[in-house]
Amino acid sequence: MTTETTTTATRPRFASGTAPVLAVLALLLIALAFAGPSYQEPAGYLALLKRAAPLMILAIGQYFVIVSGGFDLSVGSLVTAEVVIAARLIDGNDTATLWVIGLMLGIGALIGLLNGTITTRLLVPSFIVTLGMLLVLDGAVFLWTGGAPRGALSDSFRTIGRQGIDGIPLIGQLPWSVVVLAVIIALAVLFMRSPTGRTLIAVGDNDTAVWLGGGRVERLRTLAFVLSGLSAALAAILLGGFAGVSAQVGDGLEFRVITAVVLGGVVLGGGRGSVVAAMAGALTLESLFSLLNLLGVAGGLESTVQGVIIIAAVAYASVNWRRKKA
């Protein structure tokens, strides 16, 4: 079986699961308009998209890993580490912004490369590798900061996460974070439509068939982890600009992004799911939490909601898979 044959066979699965999550998202957006007056104007939804942008970018990276058959639990800790490192190195100096952003992207790619190499070369399950990396990064951040990050992010660094292009009709300001998100979405969609992207899905579906067809399975899975690391670095840039420096800025993001991807219909274990649906899942999750907040529901229920979504989505996918096989 050739790689082209394998990737062609996976194309229908690439689009599966998009419609349900888009329908749920539409209902939530309508509900927000009734629950809060700020959502009765386009600017309210733009603010929602601005808040959701880091999670949506993380969802893109997590999608690459999950659809190829892996997990990346290290993204939350990586986001925290990136923000803390950036604050320490910049320390309020605008001239250091550009090279520190470049360093953050390099660190993200390096962590992804380590995760991917250990997973593919040493055959350690990605769940264990990235869980270990999560603990390593958490420990390193605590040892370096003592729980209280030092330094400060420069104004130019924070511009990306907090400000935007002014004077836009109807909306007033177009946030830079939304612009960055739009570029990443376009690149992700183009990548998944390329032969490499289609083969990445095929790896999660049947890596043996891809290998027999001449596909480089190890390189593709490593690439998925590198892309996930880069997405975490971008999310850290946006979150640092929006929320400032904190040793807890990335806490829980790994579980939230997995919830978002699963909500988008991406099947744990790989081989099925759409990058568009994964991003829609992230925006749906952010919309749901915004709605719960407007309704006065306790924020502590977020973890419960995420747990229910993961269990329900995986159970639903499993039932559908058994029906198709029967």
mmCIF file of N, CA and C in Angstrom, residues 144-211:
data_model
loop_
_atom_site.group_PDB
_atom_site.id
_atom_site.type_symbol
_atom_site.label_atom_id
_atom_site.label_comp_id
_atom_site.label_asym_id
_atom_site.label_seq_id
_atom_site.Cartn_x
_atom_site.Cartn_y
_atom_site.Cartn_z
ATOM 1 N N TRP A 144 13.599 28.008 40.143
ATOM 2 C CA TRP A 144 14.152 29.261 39.637
ATOM 3 C C TRP A 144 13.480 30.476 40.258
ATOM 4 N N THR A 145 12.195 30.365 40.533
ATOM 5 C CA THR A 145 11.447 31.530 41.006
ATOM 6 C C THR A 145 11.101 31.482 42.489
ATOM 7 N N GLY A 146 11.120 30.288 43.092
ATOM 8 C CA GLY A 146 10.672 30.159 44.465
ATOM 9 C C GLY A 146 9.184 30.421 44.611
ATOM 10 N N GLY A 147 8.455 30.297 43.497
ATOM 11 C CA GLY A 147 7.011 30.541 43.515
ATOM 12 C C GLY A 147 6.631 31.978 43.248
ATOM 13 N N ALA A 148 7.626 32.865 43.127
ATOM 14 C CA ALA A 148 7.366 34.293 42.870
ATOM 15 C C ALA A 148 8.235 34.745 41.702
ATOM 16 N N PRO A 149 7.692 34.772 40.473
ATOM 17 C CA PRO A 149 8.481 35.144 39.292
ATOM 18 C C PRO A 149 9.105 36.521 39.421
ATOM 19 N N ARG A 150 10.305 36.659 38.888
ATOM 20 C CA ARG A 150 11.006 37.939 38.918
ATOM 21 C C ARG A 150 11.013 38.560 37.532
ATOM 22 N N GLY A 151 11.306 39.866 37.497
ATOM 23 C CA GLY A 151 11.365 40.559 36.229
ATOM 24 C C GLY A 151 10.000 41.064 35.793
ATOM 25 N N ALA A 152 9.967 41.605 34.582
ATOM 26 C CA ALA A 152 8.721 42.161 34.048
ATOM 27 C C ALA A 152 8.747 42.098 32.527
ATOM 28 N N LEU A 153 7.582 41.938 31.939
ATOM 29 C CA LEU A 153 7.462 41.947 30.488
ATOM 30 C C LEU A 153 7.422 43.389 29.991
ATOM 31 N N SER A 154 8.042 43.634 28.865
ATOM 32 C CA SER A 154 8.094 44.991 28.323
ATOM 33 C C SER A 154 6.746 45.385 27.722
ATOM 34 N N ASP A 155 6.569 46.689 27.522
ATOM 35 C CA ASP A 155 5.326 47.173 26.917
ATOM 36 C C ASP A 155 5.157 46.636 25.501
ATOM 37 N N SER A 156 6.249 46.564 24.743
ATOM 38 C CA SER A 156 6.163 46.062 23.373
ATOM 39 C C SER A 156 5.791 44.586 23.343
ATOM 40 N N PHE A 157 6.239 43.820 24.331
ATOM 41 C CA PHE A 157 5.869 42.409 24.418
ATOM 42 C C PHE A 157 4.375 42.275 24.701
ATOM 43 N N ARG A 158 3.881 43.073 25.613
ATOM 44 C CA ARG A 158 2.480 42.964 26.022
ATOM 45 C C ARG A 158 1.516 43.514 24.968
ATOM 46 N N THR A 159 2.043 44.286 24.035
ATOM 47 C CA THR A 159 1.201 44.829 22.973
ATOM 48 C C THR A 159 0.495 43.720 22.197
ATOM 49 N N ILE A 160 1.194 42.611 21.953
ATOM 50 C CA ILE A 160 0.642 41.530 21.142
ATOM 51 C C ILE A 160 -0.599 40.934 21.799
ATOM 52 N N GLY A 161 -0.561 40.787 23.110
ATOM 53 C CA GLY A 161 -1.672 40.154 23.803
ATOM 54 C C GLY A 161 -2.772 41.100 24.240
ATOM 55 N N ARG A 162 -2.460 42.406 24.341
ATOM 56 C CA ARG A 162 -3.428 43.334 24.928
ATOM 57 C C ARG A 162 -3.994 44.352 23.957
ATOM 58 N N GLN A 163 -3.256 44.706 22.935
ATOM 59 C CA GLN A 163 -3.690 45.793 22.067
ATOM 60 C C GLN A 163 -4.021 45.282 20.671
ATOM 61 N N GLY A 164 -4.313 46.209 19.753
ATOM 62 C CA GLY A 164 -4.700 45.802 18.418
ATOM 63 C C GLY A 164 -4.672 46.965 17.446
ATOM 64 N N ILE A 165 -5.323 46.750 16.303
ATOM 65 C CA ILE A 165 -5.389 47.771 15.255
ATOM 66 C C ILE A 165 -6.643 48.616 15.487
ATOM 67 N N ASP A 166 -6.457 49.899 15.726
ATOM 68 C CA ASP A 166 -7.579 50.787 16.030
ATOM 69 C C ASP A 166 -8.239 51.311 14.757
ATOM 70 N N GLY A 167 -9.451 51.845 14.935
ATOM 71 C CA GLY A 167 -10.159 52.489 13.843
ATOM 72 C C GLY A 167 -10.851 51.552 12.872
ATOM 73 N N ILE A 168 -11.139 50.332 13.302
ATOM 74 C CA ILE A 168 -11.830 49.374 12.436
ATOM 75 C C ILE A 168 -13.335 49.618 12.539
ATOM 76 N N PRO A 169 -14.039 49.797 11.412
ATOM 77 C CA PRO A 169 -15.496 50.031 11.466
ATOM 78 C C PRO A 169 -16.234 48.906 12.190
ATOM 79 N N LEU A 170 -17.281 49.262 12.931
ATOM 80 C CA LEU A 170 -18.170 48.363 13.670
ATOM 81 C C LEU A 170 -17.540 47.793 14.937
ATOM 82 N N ILE A 171 -16.286 47.376 14.870
ATOM 83 C CA ILE A 171 -15.674 46.713 16.028
ATOM 84 C C ILE A 171 -14.731 47.630 16.790
ATOM 85 N N GLY A 172 -14.296 48.724 16.188
ATOM 86 C CA GLY A 172 -13.408 49.661 16.869
ATOM 87 C C GLY A 172 -11.959 49.242 16.800
ATOM 88 N N GLN A 173 -11.623 48.100 17.423
ATOM 89 C CA GLN A 173 -10.242 47.625 17.461
ATOM 90 C C GLN A 173 -10.179 46.139 17.118
ATOM 91 N N LEU A 174 -9.248 45.794 16.258
ATOM 92 C CA LEU A 174 -8.991 44.394 15.923
ATOM 93 C C LEU A 174 -7.775 43.936 16.702
ATOM 94 N N PRO A 175 -7.950 43.077 17.726
ATOM 95 C CA PRO A 175 -6.828 42.668 18.568
ATOM 96 C C PRO A 175 -5.734 41.950 17.773
ATOM 97 N N TRP A 176 -4.482 42.208 18.138
ATOM 98 C CA TRP A 176 -3.365 41.532 17.486
ATOM 99 C C TRP A 176 -3.441 40.025 17.710
ATOM 100 N N SER A 177 -3.962 39.607 18.860
ATOM 101 C CA SER A 177 -4.064 38.180 19.140
ATOM 102 C C SER A 177 -4.986 37.484 18.144
ATOM 103 N N VAL A 178 -6.039 38.196 17.715
ATOM 104 C CA VAL A 178 -6.959 37.638 16.726
ATOM 105 C C VAL A 178 -6.278 37.565 15.360
ATOM 106 N N VAL A 179 -5.456 38.562 15.053
ATOM 107 C CA VAL A 179 -4.703 38.538 13.799
ATOM 108 C C VAL A 179 -3.738 37.352 13.781
ATOM 109 N N VAL A 180 -3.022 37.169 14.898
ATOM 110 C CA VAL A 180 -2.102 36.031 15.002
ATOM 111 C C VAL A 180 -2.859 34.718 14.864
ATOM 112 N N LEU A 181 -4.012 34.625 15.528
ATOM 113 C CA LEU A 181 -4.838 33.417 15.442
ATOM 114 C C LEU A 181 -5.258 33.138 14.002
ATOM 115 N N ALA A 182 -5.675 34.180 13.278
ATOM 116 C CA ALA A 182 -6.114 33.999 11.888
ATOM 117 C C ALA A 182 -4.980 33.458 11.023
ATOM 118 N N VAL A 183 -3.783 33.977 11.232
ATOM 119 C CA VAL A 183 -2.620 33.499 10.458
ATOM 120 C C VAL A 183 -2.329 32.033 10.778
ATOM 121 N N ILE A 184 -2.368 31.674 12.068
ATOM 122 C CA ILE A 184 -2.090 30.298 12.473
ATOM 123 C C ILE A 184 -3.157 29.349 11.932
ATOM 124 N N ILE A 185 -4.415 29.778 11.941
ATOM 125 C CA ILE A 185 -5.498 28.952 11.392
ATOM 126 C C ILE A 185 -5.255 28.684 9.911
ATOM 127 N N ALA A 186 -4.920 29.733 9.167
ATOM 128 C CA ALA A 186 -4.671 29.571 7.731
ATOM 129 C C ALA A 186 -3.520 28.613 7.475
ATOM 130 N N LEU A 187 -2.434 28.770 8.237
ATOM 131 C CA LEU A 187 -1.281 27.884 8.059
ATOM 132 C C LEU A 187 -1.620 26.439 8.428
ATOM 133 N N ALA A 188 -2.399 26.258 9.506
ATOM 134 C CA ALA A 188 -2.761 24.906 9.941
ATOM 135 C C ALA A 188 -3.637 24.207 8.907
ATOM 136 N N VAL A 189 -4.614 24.942 8.366
ATOM 137 C CA VAL A 189 -5.501 24.353 7.354
ATOM 138 C C VAL A 189 -4.719 23.974 6.102
ATOM 139 N N LEU A 190 -3.832 24.857 5.666
ATOM 140 C CA LEU A 190 -3.015 24.558 4.494
ATOM 141 C C LEU A 190 -2.110 23.352 4.739
ATOM 142 N N PHE A 191 -1.548 23.286 5.936
ATOM 143 C CA PHE A 191 -0.677 22.150 6.277
ATOM 144 C C PHE A 191 -1.441 20.839 6.249
ATOM 145 N N MET A 192 -2.653 20.824 6.823
ATOM 146 C CA MET A 192 -3.422 19.579 6.869
ATOM 147 C C MET A 192 -3.959 19.178 5.501
ATOM 148 N N ARG A 193 -4.006 20.110 4.561
ATOM 149 C CA ARG A 193 -4.426 19.768 3.201
ATOM 150 C C ARG A 193 -3.258 19.308 2.342
ATOM 151 N N SER A 194 -2.040 19.474 2.859
ATOM 152 C CA SER A 194 -0.855 19.042 2.125
ATOM 153 C C SER A 194 -0.662 17.536 2.280
ATOM 154 N N PRO A 195 0.164 16.918 1.429
ATOM 155 C CA PRO A 195 0.444 15.481 1.582
ATOM 156 C C PRO A 195 0.990 15.125 2.965
ATOM 157 N N THR A 196 1.814 16.004 3.535
ATOM 158 C CA THR A 196 2.364 15.732 4.866
ATOM 159 C C THR A 196 1.266 15.705 5.915
ATOM 160 N N GLY A 197 0.335 16.655 5.846
ATOM 161 C CA GLY A 197 -0.764 16.687 6.810
ATOM 162 C C GLY A 197 -1.663 15.481 6.698
ATOM 163 N N ARG A 198 -1.974 15.071 5.471
ATOM 164 C CA ARG A 198 -2.834 13.900 5.286
ATOM 165 C C ARG A 198 -2.136 12.624 5.752
ATOM 166 N N THR A 199 -0.831 12.577 5.545
ATOM 167 C CA THR A 199 -0.087 11.403 6.005
ATOM 168 C C THR A 199 -0.019 11.369 7.525
ATOM 169 N N LEU A 200 0.015 12.557 8.161
ATOM 170 C CA LEU A 200 0.025 12.621 9.623
ATOM 171 C C LEU A 200 -1.229 11.970 10.189
ATOM 172 N N ILE A 201 -2.376 12.210 9.562
ATOM 173 C CA ILE A 201 -3.616 11.569 9.990
ATOM 174 C C ILE A 201 -3.536 10.065 9.768
ATOM 175 N N ALA A 202 -2.961 9.688 8.638
ATOM 176 C CA ALA A 202 -2.836 8.258 8.329
ATOM 177 C C ALA A 202 -1.952 7.542 9.336
ATOM 178 N N VAL A 203 -0.948 8.235 9.864
ATOM 179 C CA VAL A 203 -0.076 7.648 10.887
ATOM 180 C C VAL A 203 -0.886 7.278 12.119
ATOM 181 N N GLY A 204 -1.777 8.148 12.533
ATOM 182 C CA GLY A 204 -2.614 7.857 13.694
ATOM 183 C C GLY A 204 -3.607 6.748 13.429
ATOM 184 N N ASP A 205 -4.022 6.603 12.173
ATOM 185 C CA ASP A 205 -4.988 5.570 11.815
ATOM 186 C C ASP A 205 -4.331 4.203 11.682
ATOM 187 N N ASN A 206 -3.206 4.144 10.980
ATOM 188 C CA ASN A 206 -2.526 2.865 10.741
ATOM 189 C C ASN A 206 -1.073 3.148 10.406
ATOM 190 N N ASP A 207 -0.227 3.257 11.439
ATOM 191 C CA ASP A 207 1.166 3.604 11.203
ATOM 192 C C ASP A 207 1.923 2.515 10.448
ATOM 193 N N THR A 208 1.502 1.260 10.604
ATOM 194 C CA THR A 208 2.165 0.169 9.883
ATOM 195 C C THR A 208 1.971 0.317 8.378
ATOM 196 N N ALA A 209 0.752 0.666 7.967
ATOM 197 C CA ALA A 209 0.475 0.848 6.546
ATOM 198 C C ALA A 209 1.284 2.011 5.986
ATOM 199 N N VAL A 210 1.399 3.097 6.753
ATOM 200 C CA VAL A 210 2.193 4.239 6.305
ATOM 201 C C VAL A 210 3.656 3.840 6.178
ATOM 202 N N TRP A 211 4.157 3.086 7.144
ATOM 203 C CA TRP A 211 5.559 2.654 7.121
ATOM 204 C C TRP A 211 5.829 1.739 5.928
#
